[in-house]
Coordinates of C-alpha atoms in Angstrom, one line a residue:
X1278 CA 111.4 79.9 56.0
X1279 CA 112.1 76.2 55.0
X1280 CA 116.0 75.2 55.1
X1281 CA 116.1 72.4 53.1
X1282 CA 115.8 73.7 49.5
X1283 CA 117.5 71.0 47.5
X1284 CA 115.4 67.7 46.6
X1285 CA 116.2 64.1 46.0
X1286 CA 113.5 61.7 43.8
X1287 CA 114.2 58.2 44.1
X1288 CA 112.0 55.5 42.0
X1289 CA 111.1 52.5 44.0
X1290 CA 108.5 50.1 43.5
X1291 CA 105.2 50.2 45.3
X1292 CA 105.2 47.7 47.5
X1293 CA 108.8 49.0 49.0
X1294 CA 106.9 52.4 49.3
X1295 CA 104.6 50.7 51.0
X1296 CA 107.0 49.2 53.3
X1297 CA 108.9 52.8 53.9
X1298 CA 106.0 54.5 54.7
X1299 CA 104.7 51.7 57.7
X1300 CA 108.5 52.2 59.0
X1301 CA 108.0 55.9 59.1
X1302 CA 104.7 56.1 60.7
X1303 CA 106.2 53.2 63.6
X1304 CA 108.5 55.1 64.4
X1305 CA 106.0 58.3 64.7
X1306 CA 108.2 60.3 61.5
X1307 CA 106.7 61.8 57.9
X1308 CA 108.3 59.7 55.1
X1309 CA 110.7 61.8 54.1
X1310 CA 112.3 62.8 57.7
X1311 CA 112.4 58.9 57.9
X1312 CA 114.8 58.6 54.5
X1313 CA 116.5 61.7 55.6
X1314 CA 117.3 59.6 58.7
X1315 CA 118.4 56.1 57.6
X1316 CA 120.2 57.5 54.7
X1317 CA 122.4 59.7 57.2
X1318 CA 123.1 56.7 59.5
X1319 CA 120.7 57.1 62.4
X1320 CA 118.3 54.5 63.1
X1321 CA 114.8 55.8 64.1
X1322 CA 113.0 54.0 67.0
X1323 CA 109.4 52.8 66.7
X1324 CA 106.8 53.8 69.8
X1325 CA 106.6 50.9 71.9
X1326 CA 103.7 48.9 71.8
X1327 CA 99.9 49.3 72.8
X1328 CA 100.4 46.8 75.4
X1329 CA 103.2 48.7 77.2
X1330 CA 101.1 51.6 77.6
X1331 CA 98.0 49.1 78.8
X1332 CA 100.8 48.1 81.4
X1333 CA 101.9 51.6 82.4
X1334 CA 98.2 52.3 82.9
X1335 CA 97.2 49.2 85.3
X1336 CA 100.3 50.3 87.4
X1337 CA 99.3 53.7 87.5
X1338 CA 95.2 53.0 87.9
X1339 CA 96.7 50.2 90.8
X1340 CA 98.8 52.9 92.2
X1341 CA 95.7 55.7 92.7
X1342 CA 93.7 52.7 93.8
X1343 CA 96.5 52.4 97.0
X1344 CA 96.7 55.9 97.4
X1345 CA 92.9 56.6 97.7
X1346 CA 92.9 53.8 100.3
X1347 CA 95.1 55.6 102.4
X1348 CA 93.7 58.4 102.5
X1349 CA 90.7 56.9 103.5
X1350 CA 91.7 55.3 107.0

């Protein structure tokens, strides 16, 4: 059973739904949790970008690589 029953319309224009929606899908939320969210005072974080992950991958590909070295000798 859903436990939010009451609902909130809001007019804005489309280009500033636009806008709200790429916010909510950076920081990985639908748009509504998103408004729900700013409009109590939180501030949703975005994912971090593609290039940290590319990063976290070398280091952990690098990492193996060193591993599987030693295991060799």
């Amino acid at each position: 059973m859903r436990k939010r029953s009451v609902g909130i319309n809001v007019r804005v224009r489309v280009t500033e739904k636009r806008k709200m929606t790429l916010m909510a899908k950076r920081c990985g939320l639908s748009l509504s949790e998103y408004l729900r969210q700013r409009a109590l005072g939180y501030e949703p974080g975005g994912h971090p970008p593609k290039e940290a992950f590319d990063v976290l991958d070398q280091h952990t590909n690098n990492k193996n690589r060193c591993r599987n070295r030693s295991w060799q000798r």
